[in-house]
PDB file of C-alpha atoms in Angstrom:
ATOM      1  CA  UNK N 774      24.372  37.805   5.176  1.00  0.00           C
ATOM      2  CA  UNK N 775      23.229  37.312   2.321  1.00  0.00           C
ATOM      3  CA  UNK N 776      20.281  35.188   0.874  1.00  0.00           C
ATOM      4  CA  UNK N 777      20.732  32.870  -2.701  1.00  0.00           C
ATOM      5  CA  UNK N 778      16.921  33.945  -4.188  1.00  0.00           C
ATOM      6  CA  UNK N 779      17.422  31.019  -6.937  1.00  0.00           C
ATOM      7  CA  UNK N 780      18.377  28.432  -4.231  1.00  0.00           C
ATOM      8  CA  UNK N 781      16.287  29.722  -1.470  1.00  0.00           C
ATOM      9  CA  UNK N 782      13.062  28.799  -4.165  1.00  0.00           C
ATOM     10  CA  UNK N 783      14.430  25.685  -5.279  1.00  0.00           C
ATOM     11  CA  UNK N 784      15.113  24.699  -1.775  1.00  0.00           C
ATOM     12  CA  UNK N 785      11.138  25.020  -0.627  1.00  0.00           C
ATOM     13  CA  UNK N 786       9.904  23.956  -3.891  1.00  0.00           C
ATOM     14  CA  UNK N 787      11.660  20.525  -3.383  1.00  0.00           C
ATOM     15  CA  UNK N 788      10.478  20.784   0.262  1.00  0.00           C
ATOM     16  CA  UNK N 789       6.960  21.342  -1.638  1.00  0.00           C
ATOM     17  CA  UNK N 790       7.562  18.168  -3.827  1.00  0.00           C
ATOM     18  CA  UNK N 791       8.708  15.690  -1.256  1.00  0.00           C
ATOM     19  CA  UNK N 792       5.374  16.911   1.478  1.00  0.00           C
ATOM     20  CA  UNK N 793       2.507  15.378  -0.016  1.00  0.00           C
ATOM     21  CA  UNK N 794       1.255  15.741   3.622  1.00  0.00           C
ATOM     22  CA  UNK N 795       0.155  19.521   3.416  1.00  0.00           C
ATOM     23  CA  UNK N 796      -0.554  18.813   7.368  1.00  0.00           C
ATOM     24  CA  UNK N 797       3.329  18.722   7.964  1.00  0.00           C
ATOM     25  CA  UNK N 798       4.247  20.547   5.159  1.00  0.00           C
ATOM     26  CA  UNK N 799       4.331  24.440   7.095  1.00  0.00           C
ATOM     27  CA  UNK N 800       6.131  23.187   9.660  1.00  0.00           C
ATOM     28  CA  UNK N 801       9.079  22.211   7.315  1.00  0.00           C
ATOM     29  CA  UNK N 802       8.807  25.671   5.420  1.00  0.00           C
ATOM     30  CA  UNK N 803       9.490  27.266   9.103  1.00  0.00           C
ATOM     31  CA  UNK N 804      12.501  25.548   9.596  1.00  0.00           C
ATOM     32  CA  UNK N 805      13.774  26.215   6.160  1.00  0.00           C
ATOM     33  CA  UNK N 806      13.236  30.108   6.875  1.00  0.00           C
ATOM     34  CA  UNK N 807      14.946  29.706  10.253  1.00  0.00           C
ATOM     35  CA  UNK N 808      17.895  28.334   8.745  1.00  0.00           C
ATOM     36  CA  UNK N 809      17.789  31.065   6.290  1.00  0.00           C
ATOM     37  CA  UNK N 810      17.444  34.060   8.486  1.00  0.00           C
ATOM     38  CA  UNK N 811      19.351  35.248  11.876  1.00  0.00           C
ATOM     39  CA  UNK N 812      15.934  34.910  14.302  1.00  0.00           C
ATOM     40  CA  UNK N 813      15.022  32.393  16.415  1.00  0.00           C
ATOM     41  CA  UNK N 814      11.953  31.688  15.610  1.00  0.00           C
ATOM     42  CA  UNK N 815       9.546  32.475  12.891  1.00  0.00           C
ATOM     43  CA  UNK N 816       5.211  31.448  12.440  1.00  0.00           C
ATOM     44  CA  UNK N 817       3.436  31.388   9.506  1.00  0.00           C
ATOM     45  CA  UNK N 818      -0.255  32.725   8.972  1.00  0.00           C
ATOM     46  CA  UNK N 819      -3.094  32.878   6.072  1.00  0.00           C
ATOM     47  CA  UNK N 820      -5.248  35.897   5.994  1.00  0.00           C
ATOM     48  CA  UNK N 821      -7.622  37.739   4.165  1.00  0.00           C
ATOM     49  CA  UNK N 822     -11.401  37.498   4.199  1.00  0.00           C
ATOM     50  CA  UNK N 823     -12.384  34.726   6.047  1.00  0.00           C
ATOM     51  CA  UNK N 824     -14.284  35.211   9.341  1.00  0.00           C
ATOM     52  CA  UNK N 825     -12.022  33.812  11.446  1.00  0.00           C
ATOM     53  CA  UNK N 826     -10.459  37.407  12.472  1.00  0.00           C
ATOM     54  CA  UNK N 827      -9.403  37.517   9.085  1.00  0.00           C
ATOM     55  CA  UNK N 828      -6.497  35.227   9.903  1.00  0.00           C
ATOM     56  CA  UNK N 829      -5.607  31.606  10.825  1.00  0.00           C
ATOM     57  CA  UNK N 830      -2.413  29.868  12.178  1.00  0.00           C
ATOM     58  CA  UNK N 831      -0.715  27.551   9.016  1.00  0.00           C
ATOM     59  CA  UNK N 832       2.252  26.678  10.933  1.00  0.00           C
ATOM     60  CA  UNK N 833       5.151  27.970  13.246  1.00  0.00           C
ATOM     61  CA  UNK N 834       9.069  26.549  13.694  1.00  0.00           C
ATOM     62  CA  UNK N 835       8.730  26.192  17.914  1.00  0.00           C
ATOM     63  CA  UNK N 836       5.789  26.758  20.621  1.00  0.00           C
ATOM     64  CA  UNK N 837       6.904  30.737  21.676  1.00  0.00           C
ATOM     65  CA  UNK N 838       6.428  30.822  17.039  1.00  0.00           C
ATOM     66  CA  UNK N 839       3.211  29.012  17.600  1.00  0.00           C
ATOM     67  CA  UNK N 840       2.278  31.222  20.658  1.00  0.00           C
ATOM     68  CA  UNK N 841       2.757  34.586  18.939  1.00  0.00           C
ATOM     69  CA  UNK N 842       0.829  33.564  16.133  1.00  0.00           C
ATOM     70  CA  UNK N 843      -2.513  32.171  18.494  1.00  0.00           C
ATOM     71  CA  UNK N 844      -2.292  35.584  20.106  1.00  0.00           C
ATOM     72  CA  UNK N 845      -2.901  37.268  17.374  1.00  0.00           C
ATOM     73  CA  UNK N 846      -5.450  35.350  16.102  1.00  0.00           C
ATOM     74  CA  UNK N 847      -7.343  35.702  19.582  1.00  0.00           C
ATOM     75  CA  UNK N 848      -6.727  39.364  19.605  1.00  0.00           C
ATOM     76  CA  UNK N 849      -7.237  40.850  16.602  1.00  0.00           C
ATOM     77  CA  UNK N 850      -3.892  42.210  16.786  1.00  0.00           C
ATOM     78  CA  UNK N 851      -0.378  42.218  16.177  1.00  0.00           C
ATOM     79  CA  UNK N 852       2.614  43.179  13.518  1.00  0.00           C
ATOM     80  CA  UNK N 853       1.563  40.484  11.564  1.00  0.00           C
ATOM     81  CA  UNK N 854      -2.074  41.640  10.820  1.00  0.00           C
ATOM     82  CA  UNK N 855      -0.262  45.103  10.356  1.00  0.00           C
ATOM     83  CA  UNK N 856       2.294  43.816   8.110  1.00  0.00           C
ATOM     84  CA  UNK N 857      -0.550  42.213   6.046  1.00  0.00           C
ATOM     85  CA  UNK N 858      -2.493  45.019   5.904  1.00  0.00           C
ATOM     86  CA  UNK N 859      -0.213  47.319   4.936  1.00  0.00           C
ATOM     87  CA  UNK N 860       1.262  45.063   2.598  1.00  0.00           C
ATOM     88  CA  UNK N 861       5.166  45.998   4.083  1.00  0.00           C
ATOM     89  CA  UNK N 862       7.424  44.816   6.912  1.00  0.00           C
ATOM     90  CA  UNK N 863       5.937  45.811  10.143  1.00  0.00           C
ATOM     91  CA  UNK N 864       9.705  45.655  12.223  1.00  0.00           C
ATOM     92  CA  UNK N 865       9.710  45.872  16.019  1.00  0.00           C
ATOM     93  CA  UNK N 866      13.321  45.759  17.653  1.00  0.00           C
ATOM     94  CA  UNK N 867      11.915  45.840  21.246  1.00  0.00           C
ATOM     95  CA  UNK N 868       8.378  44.234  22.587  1.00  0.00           C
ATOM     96  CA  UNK N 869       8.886  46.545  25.316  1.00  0.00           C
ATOM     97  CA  UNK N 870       8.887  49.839  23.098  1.00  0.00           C
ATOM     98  CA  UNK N 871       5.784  52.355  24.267  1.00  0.00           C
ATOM     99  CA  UNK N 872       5.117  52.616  20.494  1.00  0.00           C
ATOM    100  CA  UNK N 873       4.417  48.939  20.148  1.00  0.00           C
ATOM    101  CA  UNK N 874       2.402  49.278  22.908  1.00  0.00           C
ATOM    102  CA  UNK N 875       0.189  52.101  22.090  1.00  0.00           C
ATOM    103  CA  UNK N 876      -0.451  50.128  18.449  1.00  0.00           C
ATOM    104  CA  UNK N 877      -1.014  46.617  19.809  1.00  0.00           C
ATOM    105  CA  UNK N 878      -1.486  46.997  23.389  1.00  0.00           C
ATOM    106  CA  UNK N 879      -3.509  43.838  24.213  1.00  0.00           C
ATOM    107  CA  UNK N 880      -1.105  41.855  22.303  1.00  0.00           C
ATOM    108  CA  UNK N 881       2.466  43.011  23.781  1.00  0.00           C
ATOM    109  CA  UNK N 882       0.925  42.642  27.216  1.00  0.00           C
ATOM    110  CA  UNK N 883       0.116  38.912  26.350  1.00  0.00           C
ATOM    111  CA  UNK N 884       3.615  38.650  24.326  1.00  0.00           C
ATOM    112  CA  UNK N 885       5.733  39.928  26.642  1.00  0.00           C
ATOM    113  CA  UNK N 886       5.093  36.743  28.566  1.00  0.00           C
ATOM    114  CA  UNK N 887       6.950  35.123  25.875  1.00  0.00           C
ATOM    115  CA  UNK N 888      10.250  34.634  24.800  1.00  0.00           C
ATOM    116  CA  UNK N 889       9.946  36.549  22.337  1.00  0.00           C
ATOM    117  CA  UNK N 890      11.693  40.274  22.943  1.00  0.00           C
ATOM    118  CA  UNK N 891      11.584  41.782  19.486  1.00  0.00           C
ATOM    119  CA  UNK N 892       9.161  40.316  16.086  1.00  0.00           C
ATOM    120  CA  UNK N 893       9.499  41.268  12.369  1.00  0.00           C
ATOM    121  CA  UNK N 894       6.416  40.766  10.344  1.00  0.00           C
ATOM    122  CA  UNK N 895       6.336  40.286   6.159  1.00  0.00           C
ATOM    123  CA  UNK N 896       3.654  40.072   3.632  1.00  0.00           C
ATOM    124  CA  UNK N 897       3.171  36.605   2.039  1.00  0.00           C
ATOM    125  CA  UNK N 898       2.241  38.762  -0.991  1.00  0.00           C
ATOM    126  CA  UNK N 899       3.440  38.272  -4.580  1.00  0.00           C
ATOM    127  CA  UNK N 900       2.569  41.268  -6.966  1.00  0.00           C
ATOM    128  CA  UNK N 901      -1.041  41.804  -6.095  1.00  0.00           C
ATOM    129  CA  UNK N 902      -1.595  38.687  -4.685  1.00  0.00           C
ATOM    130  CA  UNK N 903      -1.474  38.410  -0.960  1.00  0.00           C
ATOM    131  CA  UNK N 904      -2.220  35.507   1.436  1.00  0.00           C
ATOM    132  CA  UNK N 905      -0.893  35.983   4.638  1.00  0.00           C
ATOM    133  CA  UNK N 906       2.262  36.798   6.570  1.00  0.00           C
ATOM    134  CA  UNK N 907       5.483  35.742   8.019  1.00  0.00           C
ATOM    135  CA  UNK N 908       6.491  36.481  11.822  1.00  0.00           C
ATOM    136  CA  UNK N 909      10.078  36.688  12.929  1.00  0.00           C
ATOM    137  CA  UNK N 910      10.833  36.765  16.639  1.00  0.00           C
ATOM    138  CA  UNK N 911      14.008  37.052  18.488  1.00  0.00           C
ATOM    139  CA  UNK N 912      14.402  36.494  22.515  1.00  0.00           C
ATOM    140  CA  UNK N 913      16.735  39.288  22.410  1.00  0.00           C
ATOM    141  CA  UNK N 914      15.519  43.110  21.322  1.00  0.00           C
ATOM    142  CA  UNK N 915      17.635  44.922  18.759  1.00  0.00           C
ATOM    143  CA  UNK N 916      17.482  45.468  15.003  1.00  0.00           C
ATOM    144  CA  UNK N 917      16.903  43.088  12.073  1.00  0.00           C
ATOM    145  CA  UNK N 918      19.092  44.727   9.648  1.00  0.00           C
ATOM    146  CA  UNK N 919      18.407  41.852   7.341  1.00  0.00           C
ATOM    147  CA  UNK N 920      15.311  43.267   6.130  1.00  0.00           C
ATOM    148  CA  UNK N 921      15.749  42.772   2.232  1.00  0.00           C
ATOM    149  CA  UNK N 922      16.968  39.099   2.976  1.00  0.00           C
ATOM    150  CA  UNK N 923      13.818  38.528   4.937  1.00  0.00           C
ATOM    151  CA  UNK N 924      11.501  40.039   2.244  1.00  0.00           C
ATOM    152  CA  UNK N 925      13.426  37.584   0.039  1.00  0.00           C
ATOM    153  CA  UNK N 926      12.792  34.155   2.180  1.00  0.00           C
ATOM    154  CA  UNK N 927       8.906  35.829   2.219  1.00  0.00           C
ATOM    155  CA  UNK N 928       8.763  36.074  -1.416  1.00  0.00           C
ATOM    156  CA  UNK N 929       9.798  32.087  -1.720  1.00  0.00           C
ATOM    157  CA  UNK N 930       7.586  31.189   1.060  1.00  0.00           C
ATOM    158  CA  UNK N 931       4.621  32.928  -0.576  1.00  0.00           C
ATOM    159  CA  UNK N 932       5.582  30.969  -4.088  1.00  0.00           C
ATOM    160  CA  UNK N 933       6.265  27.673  -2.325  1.00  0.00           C
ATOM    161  CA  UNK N 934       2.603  27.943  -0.673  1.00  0.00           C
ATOM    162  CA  UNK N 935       0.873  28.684  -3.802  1.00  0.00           C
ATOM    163  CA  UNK N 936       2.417  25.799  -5.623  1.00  0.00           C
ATOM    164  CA  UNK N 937       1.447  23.503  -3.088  1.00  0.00           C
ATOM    165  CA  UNK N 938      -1.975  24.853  -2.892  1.00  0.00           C
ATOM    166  CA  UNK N 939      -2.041  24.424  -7.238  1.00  0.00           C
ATOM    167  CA  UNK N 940      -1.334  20.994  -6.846  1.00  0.00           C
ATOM    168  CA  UNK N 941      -3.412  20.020  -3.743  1.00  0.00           C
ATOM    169  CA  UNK N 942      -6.016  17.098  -4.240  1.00  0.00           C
ATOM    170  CA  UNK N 943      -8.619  18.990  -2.684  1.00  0.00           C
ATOM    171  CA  UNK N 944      -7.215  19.637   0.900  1.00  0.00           C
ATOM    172  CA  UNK N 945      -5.929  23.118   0.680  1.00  0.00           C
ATOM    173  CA  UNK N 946      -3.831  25.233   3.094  1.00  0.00           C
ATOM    174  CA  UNK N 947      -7.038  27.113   3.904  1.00  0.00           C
ATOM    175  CA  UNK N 948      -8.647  23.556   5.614  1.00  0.00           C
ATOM    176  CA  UNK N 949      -5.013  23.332   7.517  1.00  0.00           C
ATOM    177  CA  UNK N 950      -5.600  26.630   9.042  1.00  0.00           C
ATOM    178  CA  UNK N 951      -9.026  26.393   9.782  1.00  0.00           C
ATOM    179  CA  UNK N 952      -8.350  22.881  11.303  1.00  0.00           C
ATOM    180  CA  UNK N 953      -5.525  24.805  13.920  1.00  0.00           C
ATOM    181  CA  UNK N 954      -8.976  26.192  15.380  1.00  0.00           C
ATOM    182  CA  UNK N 955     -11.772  23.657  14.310  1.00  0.00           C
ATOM    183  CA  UNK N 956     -13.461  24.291  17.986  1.00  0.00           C
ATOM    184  CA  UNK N 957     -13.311  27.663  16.538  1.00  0.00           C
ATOM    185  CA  UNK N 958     -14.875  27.066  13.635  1.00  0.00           C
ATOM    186  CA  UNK N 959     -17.765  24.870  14.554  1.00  0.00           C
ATOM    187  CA  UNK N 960     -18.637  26.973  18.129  1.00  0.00           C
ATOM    188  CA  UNK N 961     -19.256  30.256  15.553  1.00  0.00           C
ATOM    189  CA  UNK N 962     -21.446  28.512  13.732  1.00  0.00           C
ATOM    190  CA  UNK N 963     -23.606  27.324  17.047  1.00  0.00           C
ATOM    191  CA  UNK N 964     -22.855  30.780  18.499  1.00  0.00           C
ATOM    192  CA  UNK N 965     -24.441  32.325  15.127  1.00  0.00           C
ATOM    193  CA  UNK N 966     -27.693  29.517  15.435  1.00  0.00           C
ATOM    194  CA  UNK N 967     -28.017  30.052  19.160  1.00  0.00           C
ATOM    195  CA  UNK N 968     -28.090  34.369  19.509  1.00  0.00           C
ATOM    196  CA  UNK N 969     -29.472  34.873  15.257  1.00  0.00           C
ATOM    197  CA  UNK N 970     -26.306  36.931  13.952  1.00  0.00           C
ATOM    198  CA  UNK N 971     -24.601  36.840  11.496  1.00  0.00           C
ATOM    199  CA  UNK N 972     -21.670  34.485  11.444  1.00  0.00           C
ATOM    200  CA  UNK N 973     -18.912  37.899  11.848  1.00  0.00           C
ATOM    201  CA  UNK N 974     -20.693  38.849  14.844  1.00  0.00           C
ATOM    202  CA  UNK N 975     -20.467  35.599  16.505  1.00  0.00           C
ATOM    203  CA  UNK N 976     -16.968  35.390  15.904  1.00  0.00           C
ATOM    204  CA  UNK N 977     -16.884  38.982  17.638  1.00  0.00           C
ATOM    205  CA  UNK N 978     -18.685  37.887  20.220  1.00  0.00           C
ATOM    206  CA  UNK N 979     -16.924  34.344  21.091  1.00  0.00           C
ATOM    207  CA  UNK N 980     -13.538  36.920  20.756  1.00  0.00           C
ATOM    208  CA  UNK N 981     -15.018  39.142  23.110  1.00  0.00           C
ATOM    209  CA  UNK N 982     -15.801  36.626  25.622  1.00  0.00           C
ATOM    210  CA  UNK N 983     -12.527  34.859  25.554  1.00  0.00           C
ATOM    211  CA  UNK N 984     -10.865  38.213  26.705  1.00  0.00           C
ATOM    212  CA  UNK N 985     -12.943  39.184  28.838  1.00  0.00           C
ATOM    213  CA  UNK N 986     -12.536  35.899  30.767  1.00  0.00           C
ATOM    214  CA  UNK N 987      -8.926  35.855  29.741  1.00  0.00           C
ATOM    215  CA  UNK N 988      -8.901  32.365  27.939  1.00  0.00           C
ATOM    216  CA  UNK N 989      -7.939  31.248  24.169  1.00  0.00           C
ATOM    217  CA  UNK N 990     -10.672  31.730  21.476  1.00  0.00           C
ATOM    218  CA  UNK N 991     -10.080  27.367  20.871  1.00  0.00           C
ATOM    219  CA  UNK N 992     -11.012  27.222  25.052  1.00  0.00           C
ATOM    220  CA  UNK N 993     -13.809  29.067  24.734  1.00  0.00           C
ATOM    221  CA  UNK N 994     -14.628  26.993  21.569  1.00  0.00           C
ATOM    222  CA  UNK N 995     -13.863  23.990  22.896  1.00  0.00           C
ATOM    223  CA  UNK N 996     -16.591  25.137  25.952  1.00  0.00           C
ATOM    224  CA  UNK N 997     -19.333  25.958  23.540  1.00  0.00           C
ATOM    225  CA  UNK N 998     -19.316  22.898  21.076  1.00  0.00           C
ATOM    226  CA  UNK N 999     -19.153  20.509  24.368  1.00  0.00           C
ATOM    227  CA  UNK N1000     -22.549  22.769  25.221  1.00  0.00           C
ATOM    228  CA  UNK N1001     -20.725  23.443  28.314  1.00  0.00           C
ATOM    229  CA  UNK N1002     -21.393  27.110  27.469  1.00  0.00           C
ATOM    230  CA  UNK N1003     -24.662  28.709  25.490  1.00  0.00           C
ATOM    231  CA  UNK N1004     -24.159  32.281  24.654  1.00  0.00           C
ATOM    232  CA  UNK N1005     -28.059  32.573  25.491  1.00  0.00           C
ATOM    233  CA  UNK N1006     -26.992  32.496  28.999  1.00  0.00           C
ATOM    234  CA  UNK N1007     -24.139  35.152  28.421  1.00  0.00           C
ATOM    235  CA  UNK N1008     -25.034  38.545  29.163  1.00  0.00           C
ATOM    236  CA  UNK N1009     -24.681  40.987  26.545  1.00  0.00           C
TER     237      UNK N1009
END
């Protein structure tokens, strides 16, 4: 196959024009990239800086999208994180493969409960500038071999998301994906008060106790900013 770069842009841009509800407006660039791309699913994340693991979910086309993309973010883990940090396509044909496992083994032991059998990851990243990164997952393993197509749809999704981030009214993509884990958000903060750390070690530590007790980081935040749970009565 083979992917129109001119159309794919114009086709998210307009998508870009006719959200003016930034809330939705992920959502609707997942399902272009589906249509544009032989996978059956694809998630979209920001990274880079922020406390929250570095990375937060924007938006994903279906749940097992969605899924992927939360266990990451509670792990610390994944192709997508890779793929970001390495600024290149992190491609993994099979879930199952020992490699993927040695690299990311709390995370393929959590995905392989999915349907998800084999993931892609791409850069959002345009020249030096690099936001976040696009997940591809198939329910069957095997090969993407439309690599350069997908580094194509990841190039227009990167351009789309920066043009509707320059003409935002003051509620960015960055307060979408922190809103995905607000519990998140606000229980690091108490977490931080509570123990007197720094804000990155709270966030280790609410990370730390969420796997421990094998529940989401937004359960565990959820626990904390209902004061059902005081990390002065954890033990460290």
């Amino acid at each position: 196959m083979a992917v129109d770069r001119g159309r794919l842009a114009d086709g998210l841009f307009a998508i870009v024009e006719d959200t003016p509800d930034l809330d939705v407006l992920p959502e609707r660039l997942c399902a272009a990239c589906l249509d544009a791309l032989p996978v059956d699913g694809v998630g979209l994340s920001l990274m880079g800086g922020n406390y929250l693991g570095e990375r937060a979910l924007l938006g994903a086309s279906d749940s097992t999208g969605a899924r992927l993309e939360e266990l990451q973010f509670d792990l610390g883990e994944g192709p997508c994180a890779s793929a970001f940090a390495d600024g290149q396509p992190v491609l993994v044909p099979d879930l199952g493969d020992g490699d993927a496992k040695v690299r990311w083994p709390m995370f393929i032991h959590e995905a392989e409960t999915t349907r998800a059998r084999a993931l892609f990851a791409f850069p959002l990243q345009l020249g030096a500038i690099s936001i976040g990164a696009m997940d591809c997952y198939r329910t069957e393993p095997g090969p993407l071999h439309e690599v350069t197509e997908a580094l194509v749809v990841a190039e227009a999704v990167t351009l789309a998301l920066l043009q509707a981030q320059a003409q935002g009214d003051g509620h960015g993509l960055t307060d979408i994906a922190v809103g995905h884990h607000a519990a998140v958000h606000q229980a690091t903060g108490m977490v931080s008060a509570q123990l007197e750390i720094s804000i990155e070690e709270a966030f280790v530590r609410l990370r730390a106790y969420a796997y421990r007790h094998d529940r989401s980081l937004d359960e565990v935040g959820a626990d904390v900013v209902a004061r059902r749970l005081r990390f002065t009565d954890v033990p460290q």
